PDB file of C-alpha atoms in Angstrom:
ATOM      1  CA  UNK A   1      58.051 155.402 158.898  1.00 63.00           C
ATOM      2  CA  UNK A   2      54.935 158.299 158.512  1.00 70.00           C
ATOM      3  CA  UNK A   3      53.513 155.758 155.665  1.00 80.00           C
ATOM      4  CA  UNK A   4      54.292 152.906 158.259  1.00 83.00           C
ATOM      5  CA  UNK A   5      52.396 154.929 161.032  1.00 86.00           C
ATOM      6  CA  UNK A   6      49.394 155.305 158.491  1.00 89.00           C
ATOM      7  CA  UNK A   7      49.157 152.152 157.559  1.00 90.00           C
ATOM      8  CA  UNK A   8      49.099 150.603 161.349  1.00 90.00           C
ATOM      9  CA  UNK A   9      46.453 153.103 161.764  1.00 91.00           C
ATOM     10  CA  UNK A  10      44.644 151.422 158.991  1.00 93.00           C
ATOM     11  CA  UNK A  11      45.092 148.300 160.422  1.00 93.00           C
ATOM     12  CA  UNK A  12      43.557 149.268 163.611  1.00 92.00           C
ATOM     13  CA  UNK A  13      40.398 150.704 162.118  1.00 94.00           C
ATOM     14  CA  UNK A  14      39.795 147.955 160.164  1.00 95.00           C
ATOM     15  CA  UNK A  15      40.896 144.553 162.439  1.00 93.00           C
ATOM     16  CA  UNK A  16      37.013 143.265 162.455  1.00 93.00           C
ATOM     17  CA  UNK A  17      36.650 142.731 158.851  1.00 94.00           C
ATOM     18  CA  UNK A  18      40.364 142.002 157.430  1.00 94.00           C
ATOM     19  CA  UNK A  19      43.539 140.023 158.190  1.00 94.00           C
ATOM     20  CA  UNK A  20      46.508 142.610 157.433  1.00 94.00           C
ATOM     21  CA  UNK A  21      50.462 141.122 156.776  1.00 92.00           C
ATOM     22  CA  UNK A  22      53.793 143.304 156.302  1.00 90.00           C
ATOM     23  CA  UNK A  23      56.434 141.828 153.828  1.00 92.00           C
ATOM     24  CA  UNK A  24      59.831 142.875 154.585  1.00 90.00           C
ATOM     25  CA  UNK A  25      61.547 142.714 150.695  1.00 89.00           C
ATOM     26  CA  UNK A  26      64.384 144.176 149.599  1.00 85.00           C
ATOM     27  CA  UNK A  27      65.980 147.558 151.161  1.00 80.00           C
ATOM     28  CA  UNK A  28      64.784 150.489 148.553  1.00 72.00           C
ATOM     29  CA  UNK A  29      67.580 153.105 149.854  1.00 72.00           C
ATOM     30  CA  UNK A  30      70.453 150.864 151.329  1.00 74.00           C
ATOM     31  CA  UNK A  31      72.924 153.007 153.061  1.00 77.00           C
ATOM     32  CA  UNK A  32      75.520 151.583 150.681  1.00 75.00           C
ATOM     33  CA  UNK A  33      73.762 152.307 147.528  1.00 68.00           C
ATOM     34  CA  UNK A  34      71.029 154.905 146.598  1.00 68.00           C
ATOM     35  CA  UNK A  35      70.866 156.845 149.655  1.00 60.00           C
ATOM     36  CA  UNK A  36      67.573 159.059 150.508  1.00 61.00           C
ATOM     37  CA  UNK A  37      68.366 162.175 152.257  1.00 61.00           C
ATOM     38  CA  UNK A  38      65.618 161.254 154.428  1.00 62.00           C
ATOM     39  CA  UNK A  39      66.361 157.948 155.569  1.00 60.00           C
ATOM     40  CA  UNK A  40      65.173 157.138 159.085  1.00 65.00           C
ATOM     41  CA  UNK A  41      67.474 154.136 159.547  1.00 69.00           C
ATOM     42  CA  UNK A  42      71.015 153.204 158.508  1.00 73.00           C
ATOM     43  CA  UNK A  43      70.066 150.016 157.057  1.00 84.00           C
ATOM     44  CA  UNK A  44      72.790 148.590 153.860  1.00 83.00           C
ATOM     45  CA  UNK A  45      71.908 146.413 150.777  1.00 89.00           C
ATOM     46  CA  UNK A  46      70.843 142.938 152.534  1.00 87.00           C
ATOM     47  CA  UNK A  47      74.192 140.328 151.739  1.00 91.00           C
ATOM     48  CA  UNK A  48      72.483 137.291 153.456  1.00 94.00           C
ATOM     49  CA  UNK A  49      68.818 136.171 154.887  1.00 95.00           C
ATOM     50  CA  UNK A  50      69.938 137.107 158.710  1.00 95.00           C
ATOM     51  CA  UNK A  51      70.674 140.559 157.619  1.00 93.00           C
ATOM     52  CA  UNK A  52      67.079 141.201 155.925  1.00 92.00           C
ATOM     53  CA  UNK A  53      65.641 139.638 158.989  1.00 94.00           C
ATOM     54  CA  UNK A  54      67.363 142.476 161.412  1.00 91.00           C
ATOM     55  CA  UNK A  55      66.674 145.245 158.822  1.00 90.00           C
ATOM     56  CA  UNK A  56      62.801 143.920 159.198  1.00 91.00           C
ATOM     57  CA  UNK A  57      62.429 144.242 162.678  1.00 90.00           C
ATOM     58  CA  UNK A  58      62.821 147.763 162.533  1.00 85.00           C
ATOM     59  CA  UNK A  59      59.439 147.178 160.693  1.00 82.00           C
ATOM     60  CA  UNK A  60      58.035 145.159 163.131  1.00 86.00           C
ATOM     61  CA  UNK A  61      58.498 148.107 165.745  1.00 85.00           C
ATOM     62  CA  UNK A  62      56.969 150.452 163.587  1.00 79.00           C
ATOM     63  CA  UNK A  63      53.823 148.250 163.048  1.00 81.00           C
ATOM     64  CA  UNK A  64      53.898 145.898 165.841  1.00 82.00           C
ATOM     65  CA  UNK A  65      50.438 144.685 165.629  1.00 83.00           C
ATOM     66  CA  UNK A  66      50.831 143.375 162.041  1.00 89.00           C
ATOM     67  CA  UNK A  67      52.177 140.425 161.119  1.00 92.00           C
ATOM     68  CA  UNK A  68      55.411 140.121 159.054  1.00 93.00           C
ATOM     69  CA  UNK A  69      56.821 138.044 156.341  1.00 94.00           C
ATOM     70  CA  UNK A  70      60.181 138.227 155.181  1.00 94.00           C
ATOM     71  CA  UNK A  71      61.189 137.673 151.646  1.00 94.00           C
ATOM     72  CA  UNK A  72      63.609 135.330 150.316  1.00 94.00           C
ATOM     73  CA  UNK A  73      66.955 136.612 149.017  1.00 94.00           C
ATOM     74  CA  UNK A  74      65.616 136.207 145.376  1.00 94.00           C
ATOM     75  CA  UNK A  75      63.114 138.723 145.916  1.00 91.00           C
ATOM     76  CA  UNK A  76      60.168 135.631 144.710  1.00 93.00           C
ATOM     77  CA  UNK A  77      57.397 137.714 146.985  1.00 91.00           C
ATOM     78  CA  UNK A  78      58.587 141.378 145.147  1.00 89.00           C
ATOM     79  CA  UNK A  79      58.969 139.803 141.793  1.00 91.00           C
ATOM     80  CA  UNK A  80      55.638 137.880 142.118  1.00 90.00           C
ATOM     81  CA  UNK A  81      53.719 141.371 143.482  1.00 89.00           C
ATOM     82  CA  UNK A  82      55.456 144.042 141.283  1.00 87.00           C
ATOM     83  CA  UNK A  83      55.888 145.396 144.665  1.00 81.00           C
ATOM     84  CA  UNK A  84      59.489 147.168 143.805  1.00 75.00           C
ATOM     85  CA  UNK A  85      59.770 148.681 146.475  1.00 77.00           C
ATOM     86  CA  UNK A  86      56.236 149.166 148.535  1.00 85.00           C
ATOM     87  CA  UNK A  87      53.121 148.390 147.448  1.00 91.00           C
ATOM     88  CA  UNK A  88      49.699 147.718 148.909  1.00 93.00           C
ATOM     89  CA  UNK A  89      47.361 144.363 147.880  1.00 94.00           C
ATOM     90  CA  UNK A  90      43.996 143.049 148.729  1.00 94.00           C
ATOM     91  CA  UNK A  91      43.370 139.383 148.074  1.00 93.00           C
ATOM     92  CA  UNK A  92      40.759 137.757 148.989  1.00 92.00           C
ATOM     93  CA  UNK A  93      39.791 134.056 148.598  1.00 91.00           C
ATOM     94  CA  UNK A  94      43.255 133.892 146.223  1.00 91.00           C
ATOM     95  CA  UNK A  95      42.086 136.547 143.648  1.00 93.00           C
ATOM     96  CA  UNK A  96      43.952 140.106 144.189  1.00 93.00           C
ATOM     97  CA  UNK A  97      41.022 142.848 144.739  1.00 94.00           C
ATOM     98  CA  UNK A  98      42.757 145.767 144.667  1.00 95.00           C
ATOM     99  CA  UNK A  99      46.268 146.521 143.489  1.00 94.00           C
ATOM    100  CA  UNK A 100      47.912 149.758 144.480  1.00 94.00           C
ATOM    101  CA  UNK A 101      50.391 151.636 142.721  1.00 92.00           C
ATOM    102  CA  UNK A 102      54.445 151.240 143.328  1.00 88.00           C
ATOM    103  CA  UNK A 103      55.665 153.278 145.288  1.00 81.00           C
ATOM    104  CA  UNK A 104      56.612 155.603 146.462  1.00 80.00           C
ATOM    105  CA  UNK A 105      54.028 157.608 144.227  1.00 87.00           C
ATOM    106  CA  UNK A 106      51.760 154.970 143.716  1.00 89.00           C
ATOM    107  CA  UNK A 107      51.397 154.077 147.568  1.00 90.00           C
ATOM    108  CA  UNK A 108      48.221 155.309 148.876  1.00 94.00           C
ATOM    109  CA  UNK A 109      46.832 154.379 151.840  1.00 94.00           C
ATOM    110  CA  UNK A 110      43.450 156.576 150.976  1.00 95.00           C
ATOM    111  CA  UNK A 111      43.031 154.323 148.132  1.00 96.00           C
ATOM    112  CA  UNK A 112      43.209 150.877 150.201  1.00 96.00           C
ATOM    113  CA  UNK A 113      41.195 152.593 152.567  1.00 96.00           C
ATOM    114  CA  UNK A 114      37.988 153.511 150.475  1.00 96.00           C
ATOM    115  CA  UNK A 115      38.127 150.157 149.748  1.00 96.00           C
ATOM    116  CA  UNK A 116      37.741 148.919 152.613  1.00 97.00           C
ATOM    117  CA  UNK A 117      35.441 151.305 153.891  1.00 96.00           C
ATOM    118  CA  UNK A 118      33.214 150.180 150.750  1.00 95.00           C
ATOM    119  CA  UNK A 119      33.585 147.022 151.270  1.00 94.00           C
ATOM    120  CA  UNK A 120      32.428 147.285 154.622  1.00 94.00           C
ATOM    121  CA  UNK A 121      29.367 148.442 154.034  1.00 93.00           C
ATOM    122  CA  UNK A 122      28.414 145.748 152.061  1.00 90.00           C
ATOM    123  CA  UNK A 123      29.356 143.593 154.687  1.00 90.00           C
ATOM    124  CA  UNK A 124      26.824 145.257 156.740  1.00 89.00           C
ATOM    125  CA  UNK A 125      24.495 145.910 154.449  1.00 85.00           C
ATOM    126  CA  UNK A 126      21.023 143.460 154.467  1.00 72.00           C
ATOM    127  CA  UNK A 127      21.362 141.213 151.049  1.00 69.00           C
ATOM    128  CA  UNK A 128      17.982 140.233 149.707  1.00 63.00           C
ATOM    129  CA  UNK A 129      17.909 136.746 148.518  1.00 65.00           C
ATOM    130  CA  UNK A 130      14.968 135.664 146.304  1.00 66.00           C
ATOM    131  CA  UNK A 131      14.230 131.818 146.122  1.00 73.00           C
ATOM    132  CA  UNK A 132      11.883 131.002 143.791  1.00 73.00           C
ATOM    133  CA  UNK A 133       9.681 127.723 144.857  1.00 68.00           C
TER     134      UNK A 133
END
C-alpha cells in the first residue's frame, strides 16, 4: 500500500501531461499460498473473475483517482507486460517508453518519475523549427 500511496502521489503531480491506469493482475502473496509477513490485506489466490474484481477494489481505495483495469483469469495483460507481479510502463502513441523493473526490486517510482519530469520539460521547452524556402 506505501508503493500504492507513492504512486497516487505521482499521479497527482503529473495529471496535466499524462493519462495514468492501475491493472489489477494476479494476487503476488495470496493468503492461501506464499504468504508475506507483511501483508496489508487477507486477500487468497483469485478462483474466478468476481473474486479478482473484489481483491481489486481494495486497489481502487488505495488509488482512487486512477483508473483500473482488471486482468483476465489467464493473466494475457501480466504475460503480455512481464509485469509478474508489479511493474511500471510508459507507452505512448503504442510504443512502450520506459519499462521498469519487476518487482518488487525492480519497482521504482523515482525512475518513472525522472522520466516524466524530463519529459516535461521538453514539453515546455520552445522547439525551433527551421523551414527552408
Amino acid at each position: 500500500m506505501a508503493r500504492l500511496r507513492s504512486f497516487q502521489r505521482l499521479v497527482a503531480h503529473f495529471v496535466d501531461i499524462a493519462d495514468f491506469l492501475l491493472v489489477y493482475i494476479e494476487e503476488a502473496h495470496p493468503s492461501d499460498g506464499w504468504v508475506s509477513s507483511d501483508a496489508a490485506y487477507n486477500i487468497p489466490k483469485h478462483q474466478c473473475l468476481q473474486d479478482r474484481l473484489r481483491a481489486a477494489q481494495l486497489m481502487r481505495e488505495g488509488a482512487p483517482d486512477c483508473p483500473l483495469a482488471v486482468d483476465t483469469m489467464d493473466n494475457a495483460s501480466s504475460a503480455a507486460y512481464g509485469a509478474y507481479f508489479e511493474r511500471l510502463y510508459i507507452i505512448q502513441e503504442e510504443k512502450v517508453m520506459y519499462q521498469g523493473g519487476r518487482g518488487p526490486e525492480g519497482y521504482k517510482i523515482s525512475e518513472l518519475r525522472s522520466w516524466l519530469d524530463q519529459y516535461k520539460t521538453r514539453l515546455q521547452s520552445p522547439s525551433t523549427v527551421v523551414i527552408q524556402v
